[in-house]
mmCIF file of C-alpha atoms and ligand atoms in Angstrom:
data_model
loop_
_atom_site.group_PDB
_atom_site.id
_atom_site.type_symbol
_atom_site.label_atom_id
_atom_site.label_comp_id
_atom_site.label_asym_id
_atom_site.label_seq_id
_atom_site.Cartn_x
_atom_site.Cartn_y
_atom_site.Cartn_z
ATOM 1 C CA UNK U 25 19.768 -1.535 26.647
ATOM 2 C CA UNK U 26 16.527 -0.846 24.840
ATOM 3 C CA UNK U 27 13.457 -2.971 25.494
ATOM 4 C CA UNK U 28 12.085 -5.097 22.711
ATOM 5 C CA UNK U 29 8.606 -4.790 21.193
ATOM 6 C CA UNK U 30 6.058 -7.575 21.727
ATOM 7 C CA UNK U 31 2.609 -8.763 20.806
ATOM 8 C CA UNK U 32 0.288 -9.540 23.674
ATOM 9 C CA UNK U 33 -1.208 -12.662 22.027
ATOM 10 C CA UNK U 34 -0.201 -15.591 19.833
ATOM 11 C CA UNK U 35 -0.519 -14.529 16.187
ATOM 12 C CA UNK U 36 -0.293 -18.214 15.177
ATOM 13 C CA UNK U 37 -3.440 -19.099 17.148
ATOM 14 C CA UNK U 38 -6.222 -20.314 14.828
ATOM 15 C CA UNK U 39 -9.356 -18.245 14.371
ATOM 16 C CA UNK U 40 -10.012 -14.720 15.571
ATOM 17 C CA UNK U 41 -7.686 -13.093 18.097
ATOM 18 C CA UNK U 42 -7.262 -9.522 19.241
ATOM 19 C CA UNK U 43 -4.677 -7.890 21.436
ATOM 20 C CA UNK U 44 -1.937 -5.306 21.168
ATOM 21 C CA UNK U 45 1.406 -4.584 19.551
ATOM 22 C CA UNK U 46 3.477 -3.064 22.340
ATOM 23 C CA UNK U 47 6.033 -0.481 21.275
ATOM 24 C CA UNK U 48 8.503 -0.123 24.148
ATOM 25 C CA UNK U 49 8.969 3.114 26.026
ATOM 26 C CA UNK U 50 11.994 5.245 25.282
ATOM 27 C CA UNK U 51 13.517 8.499 26.420
ATOM 28 C CA UNK U 52 10.750 10.494 24.722
ATOM 29 C CA UNK U 53 7.555 8.674 25.788
ATOM 30 C CA UNK U 54 5.975 5.716 27.559
ATOM 31 C CA UNK U 55 5.212 2.400 25.870
ATOM 32 C CA UNK U 56 2.401 2.432 23.265
ATOM 33 C CA UNK U 57 -0.208 -0.313 22.903
ATOM 34 C CA UNK U 58 -1.591 -0.523 19.355
ATOM 35 C CA UNK U 59 -4.760 -2.618 18.951
ATOM 36 C CA UNK U 60 -4.226 -5.578 16.597
ATOM 37 C CA UNK U 61 -6.815 -7.836 14.922
ATOM 38 C CA UNK U 62 -5.799 -11.247 13.639
ATOM 39 C CA UNK U 63 -7.899 -13.749 11.737
ATOM 40 C CA UNK U 64 -6.103 -17.008 11.060
ATOM 41 C CA UNK U 65 -7.959 -19.451 8.785
ATOM 42 C CA UNK U 66 -4.972 -21.694 8.169
ATOM 43 C CA UNK U 67 -3.194 -22.284 4.886
ATOM 44 C CA UNK U 68 -3.290 -19.559 2.267
ATOM 45 C CA UNK U 69 -2.138 -16.010 1.654
ATOM 46 C CA UNK U 70 -0.939 -13.794 4.501
ATOM 47 C CA UNK U 71 -1.829 -10.126 4.562
ATOM 48 C CA UNK U 72 -1.075 -7.173 6.825
ATOM 49 C CA UNK U 73 -3.384 -4.138 6.657
ATOM 50 C CA UNK U 74 -2.274 -0.916 8.306
ATOM 51 C CA UNK U 75 -4.055 2.423 8.633
ATOM 52 C CA UNK U 76 -3.310 5.659 10.406
ATOM 53 C CA UNK U 77 0.332 6.028 9.415
ATOM 54 C CA UNK U 78 -0.380 9.724 8.928
ATOM 55 C CA UNK U 79 -2.648 11.093 11.583
ATOM 56 C CA UNK U 80 -4.611 13.483 9.367
ATOM 57 C CA UNK U 81 -5.765 10.681 7.042
ATOM 58 C CA UNK U 82 -8.698 9.071 8.740
ATOM 59 C CA UNK U 83 -10.124 7.022 5.841
ATOM 60 C CA UNK U 84 -7.681 4.206 6.583
ATOM 61 C CA UNK U 85 -8.528 3.735 10.252
ATOM 62 C CA UNK U 86 -12.243 3.846 9.479
ATOM 63 C CA UNK U 87 -12.095 1.431 6.554
ATOM 64 C CA UNK U 88 -9.800 -0.922 8.517
ATOM 65 C CA UNK U 89 -12.437 -1.056 11.272
ATOM 66 C CA UNK U 90 -15.185 -1.745 8.766
ATOM 67 C CA UNK U 91 -13.166 -4.671 7.321
ATOM 68 C CA UNK U 92 -12.730 -6.016 10.866
ATOM 69 C CA UNK U 93 -16.521 -6.085 11.185
ATOM 70 C CA UNK U 94 -17.242 -8.209 8.119
ATOM 71 C CA UNK U 95 -14.093 -10.238 7.645
ATOM 72 C CA UNK U 96 -14.870 -12.892 10.308
ATOM 73 C CA UNK U 97 -18.020 -13.820 8.342
ATOM 74 C CA UNK U 98 -16.337 -13.873 4.926
ATOM 75 C CA UNK U 99 -12.670 -14.895 5.152
ATOM 76 C CA UNK U 100 -12.263 -18.452 3.873
ATOM 77 C CA UNK U 101 -8.531 -19.063 4.150
ATOM 78 C CA UNK U 102 -5.147 -17.655 5.065
ATOM 79 C CA UNK U 103 -4.272 -15.047 7.624
ATOM 80 C CA UNK U 104 -5.138 -11.356 7.881
ATOM 81 C CA UNK U 105 -3.630 -9.050 10.474
ATOM 82 C CA UNK U 106 -5.056 -5.546 10.790
ATOM 83 C CA UNK U 107 -3.700 -2.558 12.737
ATOM 84 C CA UNK U 108 -6.188 0.288 12.162
ATOM 85 C CA UNK U 109 -3.914 2.969 13.676
ATOM 86 C CA UNK U 110 -0.286 2.283 13.231
ATOM 87 C CA UNK U 111 0.601 5.753 14.579
ATOM 88 C CA UNK U 112 -1.980 6.537 17.285
ATOM 89 C CA UNK U 113 0.024 9.571 18.506
ATOM 90 C CA UNK U 114 -0.335 11.268 15.096
ATOM 91 C CA UNK U 115 -4.031 10.278 14.823
ATOM 92 C CA UNK U 116 -4.798 11.801 18.253
ATOM 93 C CA UNK U 117 -2.975 14.992 17.248
ATOM 94 C CA UNK U 118 -4.525 14.989 13.739
ATOM 95 C CA UNK U 119 -1.073 15.584 12.258
ATOM 96 C CA UNK U 120 0.826 13.953 9.432
ATOM 97 C CA UNK U 121 3.919 13.466 11.543
ATOM 98 C CA UNK U 122 4.247 12.174 15.084
ATOM 99 C CA UNK U 123 4.002 15.229 17.385
ATOM 100 C CA UNK U 124 6.581 13.981 19.901
ATOM 101 C CA UNK U 125 9.559 13.687 17.543
ATOM 102 C CA UNK U 126 8.208 15.461 14.450
ATOM 103 C CA UNK U 127 8.971 12.418 12.305
ATOM 104 C CA UNK U 128 7.037 10.992 9.379
ATOM 105 C CA UNK U 129 6.452 7.238 10.055
ATOM 106 C CA UNK U 130 6.571 6.607 6.322
ATOM 107 C CA UNK U 131 10.168 7.867 6.144
ATOM 108 C CA UNK U 132 11.857 5.955 8.963
ATOM 109 C CA UNK U 133 11.587 2.284 7.926
ATOM 110 C CA UNK U 134 12.883 -0.190 8.983
ATOM 111 C CA UNK U 135 13.038 1.840 12.193
ATOM 112 C CA UNK U 136 15.342 1.625 15.189
ATOM 113 C CA UNK U 137 14.825 -0.129 18.508
ATOM 114 C CA UNK U 138 16.786 2.569 20.317
ATOM 115 C CA UNK U 139 15.401 5.468 18.288
ATOM 116 C CA UNK U 140 12.681 8.024 18.910
ATOM 117 C CA UNK U 141 9.047 6.906 19.181
ATOM 118 C CA UNK U 142 8.323 6.991 15.432
ATOM 119 C CA UNK U 143 11.414 4.859 14.771
ATOM 120 C CA UNK U 144 10.370 2.456 17.538
ATOM 121 C CA UNK U 145 6.943 1.996 15.945
ATOM 122 C CA UNK U 146 8.567 1.200 12.588
ATOM 123 C CA UNK U 147 10.957 -1.187 14.310
ATOM 124 C CA UNK U 148 8.080 -3.034 16.022
ATOM 125 C CA UNK U 149 6.171 -3.331 12.777
ATOM 126 C CA UNK U 150 9.289 -4.520 10.892
ATOM 127 C CA UNK U 151 10.225 -7.104 13.458
ATOM 128 C CA UNK U 152 6.913 -8.540 14.554
ATOM 129 C CA UNK U 153 4.217 -7.938 11.952
ATOM 130 C CA UNK U 154 5.983 -7.885 8.592
ATOM 131 C CA UNK U 155 7.433 -11.428 8.915
ATOM 132 C CA UNK U 156 3.841 -12.667 9.311
ATOM 133 C CA UNK U 157 2.713 -11.297 5.924
ATOM 134 C CA UNK U 158 3.485 -11.763 2.220
ATOM 135 C CA UNK U 159 1.384 -8.750 1.175
ATOM 136 C CA UNK U 160 0.842 -5.356 2.819
ATOM 137 C CA UNK U 161 -1.981 -2.886 2.254
ATOM 138 C CA UNK U 162 -1.201 0.487 3.719
ATOM 139 C CA UNK U 163 -4.303 2.647 3.870
ATOM 140 C CA UNK U 164 -3.510 6.337 3.381
ATOM 141 C CA UNK U 165 -5.272 9.345 1.937
ATOM 142 C CA UNK U 166 -3.994 12.589 0.531
ATOM 143 C CA UNK U 167 -5.240 14.410 3.545
ATOM 144 C CA UNK U 168 -7.341 17.499 3.906
ATOM 145 C CA UNK U 169 -5.374 19.846 1.678
ATOM 146 C CA UNK U 170 -5.641 18.044 -1.647
ATOM 147 C CA UNK U 171 -8.221 16.945 -4.155
ATOM 148 C CA UNK U 172 -7.247 13.505 -5.309
ATOM 149 C CA UNK U 173 -9.249 10.663 -6.842
ATOM 150 C CA UNK U 174 -9.706 7.303 -5.149
ATOM 151 C CA UNK U 175 -6.526 5.505 -6.148
ATOM 152 C CA UNK U 176 -4.111 2.708 -5.532
ATOM 153 C CA UNK U 177 -0.583 3.953 -5.704
ATOM 154 C CA UNK U 178 2.606 2.123 -6.268
ATOM 155 C CA UNK U 179 6.125 3.360 -6.900
ATOM 156 C CA UNK U 180 8.473 1.983 -9.556
ATOM 157 C CA UNK U 181 10.090 -1.250 -8.395
ATOM 158 C CA UNK U 182 13.414 -2.430 -9.838
ATOM 159 C CA UNK U 183 12.383 -6.109 -9.699
ATOM 160 C CA UNK U 184 10.306 -6.387 -12.907
ATOM 161 C CA UNK U 185 8.391 -9.460 -11.697
ATOM 162 C CA UNK U 186 7.396 -7.754 -8.435
ATOM 163 C CA UNK U 187 6.471 -4.593 -10.344
ATOM 164 C CA UNK U 188 4.151 -6.570 -12.625
ATOM 165 C CA UNK U 189 2.554 -8.415 -9.735
ATOM 166 C CA UNK U 190 2.100 -5.173 -7.804
ATOM 167 C CA UNK U 191 0.399 -3.382 -10.722
ATOM 168 C CA UNK U 192 -1.855 -6.383 -11.272
ATOM 169 C CA UNK U 193 -2.818 -6.358 -7.580
ATOM 170 C CA UNK U 194 -3.348 -2.591 -7.657
ATOM 171 C CA UNK U 195 -5.615 -2.782 -10.706
ATOM 172 C CA UNK U 196 -7.573 -5.644 -9.092
ATOM 173 C CA UNK U 197 -8.821 -3.139 -6.493
ATOM 174 C CA UNK U 198 -10.797 -1.585 -9.395
ATOM 175 C CA UNK U 199 -10.578 1.941 -7.992
ATOM 176 C CA UNK U 200 -11.004 4.833 -10.428
ATOM 177 C CA UNK U 201 -7.234 5.351 -10.657
ATOM 178 C CA UNK U 202 -4.187 3.102 -10.425
ATOM 179 C CA UNK U 203 -1.141 5.304 -10.257
ATOM 180 C CA UNK U 204 2.508 4.476 -10.820
ATOM 181 C CA UNK U 205 4.188 7.355 -9.052
ATOM 182 C CA UNK U 206 7.860 8.148 -9.526
ATOM 183 C CA UNK U 207 8.854 9.231 -6.081
ATOM 184 C CA UNK U 208 12.085 8.934 -4.233
ATOM 185 C CA UNK U 209 12.337 9.339 -0.500
ATOM 186 C CA UNK U 210 14.356 7.253 1.940
ATOM 187 C CA UNK U 211 12.736 5.167 4.650
ATOM 188 C CA UNK U 212 9.379 4.509 3.017
ATOM 189 C CA UNK U 213 7.371 1.500 4.201
ATOM 190 C CA UNK U 214 6.796 0.223 0.663
ATOM 191 C CA UNK U 215 10.516 0.291 -0.213
ATOM 192 C CA UNK U 216 11.261 -1.749 2.919
ATOM 193 C CA UNK U 217 8.516 -4.268 2.150
ATOM 194 C CA UNK U 218 9.611 -4.541 -1.506
ATOM 195 C CA UNK U 219 13.211 -5.130 -0.452
ATOM 196 C CA UNK U 220 11.943 -8.353 1.117
ATOM 197 C CA UNK U 221 10.254 -9.451 -2.091
ATOM 198 C CA UNK U 222 6.782 -8.845 -0.703
ATOM 199 C CA UNK U 223 3.801 -7.211 -2.334
ATOM 200 C CA UNK U 224 2.806 -3.776 -1.142
ATOM 201 C CA UNK U 225 0.034 -1.544 -2.283
ATOM 202 C CA UNK U 226 -0.998 1.798 -0.932
ATOM 203 C CA UNK U 227 -4.505 3.172 -1.087
ATOM 204 C CA UNK U 228 -4.751 6.935 -1.426
ATOM 205 C CA UNK U 229 -7.793 9.099 -1.382
ATOM 206 C CA UNK U 230 -8.380 12.712 -1.084
ATOM 207 C CA UNK U 231 -10.204 15.775 -0.620
ATOM 208 C CA UNK U 232 -11.382 17.900 2.186
ATOM 209 C CA UNK U 233 -13.486 15.836 4.454
ATOM 210 C CA UNK U 234 -13.977 12.172 5.224
ATOM 211 C CA UNK U 235 -17.336 11.462 3.586
ATOM 212 C CA UNK U 236 -19.618 8.466 3.361
ATOM 213 C CA UNK U 237 -19.377 8.130 -0.409
ATOM 214 C CA UNK U 238 -15.583 8.194 -0.348
ATOM 215 C CA UNK U 239 -15.487 5.624 2.425
ATOM 216 C CA UNK U 240 -17.757 3.309 0.465
ATOM 217 C CA UNK U 241 -15.449 3.482 -2.585
ATOM 218 C CA UNK U 242 -12.399 2.935 -0.421
ATOM 219 C CA UNK U 243 -13.999 -0.038 1.303
ATOM 220 C CA UNK U 244 -14.986 -1.547 -2.047
ATOM 221 C CA UNK U 245 -11.391 -1.302 -3.204
ATOM 222 C CA UNK U 246 -10.101 -3.142 -0.173
ATOM 223 C CA UNK U 247 -12.810 -5.819 -0.589
ATOM 224 C CA UNK U 248 -11.853 -6.262 -4.245
ATOM 225 C CA UNK U 249 -8.228 -6.770 -3.231
ATOM 226 C CA UNK U 250 -9.227 -9.365 -0.667
ATOM 227 C CA UNK U 251 -11.171 -11.191 -3.400
ATOM 228 C CA UNK U 252 -8.168 -11.027 -5.767
ATOM 229 C CA UNK U 253 -5.908 -12.495 -3.109
ATOM 230 C CA UNK U 254 -8.331 -15.340 -2.445
ATOM 231 C CA UNK U 255 -9.336 -14.398 1.122
ATOM 232 C CA UNK U 256 -12.915 -13.650 0.302
ATOM 233 C CA UNK U 257 -15.238 -15.279 -2.251
ATOM 234 C CA UNK U 258 -17.454 -13.246 -4.561
ATOM 235 C CA UNK U 259 -17.216 -10.977 -7.534
ATOM 236 C CA UNK U 260 -15.186 -7.787 -7.496
ATOM 237 C CA UNK U 261 -17.404 -4.750 -8.149
ATOM 238 C CA UNK U 262 -16.115 -1.593 -9.718
ATOM 239 C CA UNK U 263 -17.348 1.272 -7.493
ATOM 240 C CA UNK U 264 -19.241 4.244 -8.943
ATOM 241 C CA UNK U 265 -17.291 7.501 -8.830
ATOM 242 C CA UNK U 266 -18.703 10.718 -10.286
ATOM 243 C CA UNK U 267 -21.559 8.746 -11.854
ATOM 244 C CA UNK U 268 -19.136 6.457 -13.687
ATOM 245 C CA UNK U 269 -17.741 3.009 -13.202
ATOM 246 C CA UNK U 270 -14.351 3.443 -14.831
ATOM 247 C CA UNK U 271 -10.746 2.759 -14.005
ATOM 248 C CA UNK U 272 -7.581 4.122 -15.557
ATOM 249 C CA UNK U 273 -3.930 3.386 -14.960
ATOM 250 C CA UNK U 274 -1.787 6.493 -14.925
ATOM 251 C CA UNK U 275 1.816 7.357 -14.255
ATOM 252 C CA UNK U 276 3.247 10.484 -12.744
ATOM 253 C CA UNK U 277 6.952 11.380 -13.036
ATOM 254 C CA UNK U 278 9.084 13.613 -10.883
ATOM 255 C CA UNK U 279 8.825 16.220 -13.631
ATOM 256 C CA UNK U 280 5.030 16.161 -13.371
ATOM 257 C CA UNK U 281 5.083 17.888 -10.022
ATOM 258 C CA UNK U 282 4.235 21.587 -10.298
ATOM 259 C CA UNK U 283 5.485 23.681 -7.379
ATOM 260 C CA UNK U 284 4.268 27.012 -6.190
ATOM 261 C CA UNK U 285 6.338 29.926 -7.503
ATOM 262 C CA UNK U 286 5.525 32.009 -4.410
ATOM 263 C CA UNK U 287 3.627 31.798 -1.163
ATOM 264 C CA UNK U 288 -0.051 32.615 -1.225
ATOM 265 C CA UNK U 289 -3.531 31.338 -1.855
ATOM 266 C CA UNK U 290 -4.007 28.837 -4.652
ATOM 267 C CA UNK U 291 -7.176 29.084 -6.661
ATOM 268 C CA UNK U 292 -7.821 25.850 -8.595
ATOM 269 C CA UNK U 293 -9.214 26.266 -12.126
ATOM 270 C CA UNK U 294 -9.216 22.547 -12.921
ATOM 271 C CA UNK U 295 -10.729 19.554 -11.215
ATOM 272 C CA UNK U 296 -8.954 16.319 -10.674
ATOM 273 C CA UNK U 297 -8.901 13.997 -13.682
ATOM 274 C CA UNK U 298 -9.429 16.904 -16.062
ATOM 275 C CA UNK U 299 -7.422 16.529 -19.253
ATOM 276 C CA UNK U 300 -5.275 19.571 -20.012
ATOM 277 C CA UNK U 301 -3.242 20.647 -23.020
ATOM 278 C CA UNK U 302 0.024 22.567 -23.005
ATOM 279 C CA UNK U 303 -0.653 26.105 -21.820
ATOM 280 C CA UNK U 304 -4.065 25.447 -20.283
ATOM 281 C CA UNK U 305 -4.720 27.276 -17.048
ATOM 282 C CA UNK U 306 -4.645 24.886 -14.095
ATOM 283 C CA UNK U 307 -4.921 27.453 -11.318
ATOM 284 C CA UNK U 308 -3.894 30.861 -10.042
ATOM 285 C CA UNK U 309 -1.581 31.709 -7.203
ATOM 286 C CA UNK U 310 -2.514 34.856 -5.288
ATOM 287 C CA UNK U 311 0.303 36.364 -3.219
ATOM 288 C CA UNK U 312 -1.097 38.016 -0.105
ATOM 289 C CA UNK U 313 1.404 40.851 0.451
ATOM 290 C CA UNK U 314 -0.577 43.365 -1.517
ATOM 291 C CA UNK U 315 -3.558 43.428 -3.862
ATOM 292 C CA UNK U 316 -1.380 44.889 -6.582
ATOM 293 C CA UNK U 317 1.291 42.203 -6.267
ATOM 294 C CA UNK U 318 -0.174 40.382 -9.200
ATOM 295 C CA UNK U 319 -1.486 36.860 -9.350
ATOM 296 C CA UNK U 320 0.485 34.136 -11.080
ATOM 297 C CA UNK U 321 -1.038 31.778 -13.607
ATOM 298 C CA UNK U 322 -0.122 28.120 -13.208
ATOM 299 C CA UNK U 323 -0.287 26.517 -16.643
ATOM 300 C CA UNK U 324 0.047 22.988 -17.927
ATOM 301 C CA UNK U 325 3.561 22.392 -19.329
ATOM 302 C CA UNK U 326 2.340 19.530 -21.446
ATOM 303 C CA UNK U 327 -0.734 17.512 -22.386
ATOM 304 C CA UNK U 328 -1.654 15.573 -19.304
ATOM 305 C CA UNK U 329 -4.300 14.631 -16.744
ATOM 306 C CA UNK U 330 -4.656 16.600 -13.486
ATOM 307 C CA UNK U 331 -4.128 13.849 -10.935
ATOM 308 C CA UNK U 332 -3.889 15.779 -7.691
ATOM 309 C CA UNK U 333 -4.595 19.425 -7.047
ATOM 310 C CA UNK U 334 -4.034 21.458 -3.930
ATOM 311 C CA UNK U 335 -7.073 22.879 -2.201
ATOM 312 C CA UNK U 336 -8.164 24.622 0.895
ATOM 313 C CA UNK U 337 -4.847 25.695 2.464
ATOM 314 C CA UNK U 338 -2.341 28.481 2.116
ATOM 315 C CA UNK U 339 0.795 27.322 0.255
ATOM 316 C CA UNK U 340 4.417 28.248 0.765
ATOM 317 C CA UNK U 341 6.816 28.935 -2.073
ATOM 318 C CA UNK U 342 8.113 25.754 -3.637
ATOM 319 C CA UNK U 343 5.329 23.632 -2.132
ATOM 320 C CA UNK U 344 3.607 21.122 -4.399
ATOM 321 C CA UNK U 345 0.487 22.484 -6.095
ATOM 322 C CA UNK U 346 -0.410 19.940 -8.730
ATOM 323 C CA UNK U 347 0.587 16.436 -9.791
ATOM 324 C CA UNK U 348 0.022 15.781 -13.459
ATOM 325 C CA UNK U 349 -0.134 12.300 -14.941
ATOM 326 C CA UNK U 350 -0.622 10.427 -18.189
ATOM 327 C CA UNK U 351 -1.814 6.973 -19.213
ATOM 328 C CA UNK U 352 0.742 4.350 -18.320
ATOM 329 C CA UNK U 353 2.270 2.667 -21.313
ATOM 330 C CA UNK U 354 4.218 -0.376 -20.327
HETATM 331 ZN ZN1 ZN L 418 -0.379 9.183 4.152
#
């Protein structure tokens, strides 16, 4: 019989508490202890913030820790639970997936108590943390191989009321982009949270390195969300990004994904948030087999905005190169 996950302290205790979420050992590894922060100021909204789902996206763990620093001084009501690194094994390995079982934590929800370690983490979160929250913020970033603007992402939700509430919450973060992203993969955390009628928003961020400016924008977005939910008093501030304080709401469809026609080195010729017309050059794919093999132009199939563009890593054939988007018209 498999062991059951537990939390080493009473999440219902008033005030500030810290301890661990214990994910039981299994056939593949020993038990894990994930640090958990809880701040319970009584009646009000209930929020779970998670970072470090993917181990090569460090903005989330860093911003979660920053929020832990200032929240005790500013939270006026309700309950916030924060787990800065929901997948410490992947963070330590600096990999997207958990190195032990090769699984993506954001594809195994609601998890399995008798599964491999990634499934046991999802099971522990589903059983013990999710019931304590009405809203979840999952702090991701696009990782080191993409250029991507600071954004809140949500996927289409069948429940129209929850979709509207989610978009409103996402826009309240006031990040440069709010993105409704048509995406369909089983086992995602957001799908599981939505199936329980709860709000879920995902912060994404991208490009190369984890820098101070990006972290400041990311942190401002989380603070704005905490203001919108009523946890924190004050005025939401739109962060400055590329010398501008603007926000736009975009949508990207499955057909907006441009894949690489061959393996090679991708040379971007556009920057993120550039507007392109049909036929405009977005980038060039350089096969490496021979210098005479001929490079391949990647052109815009339609008028759109470049929302995410691959950078800094060799690509395989059929890997995603670019995500295009357009203003969302509801
Ligand atoms: Zn991620």
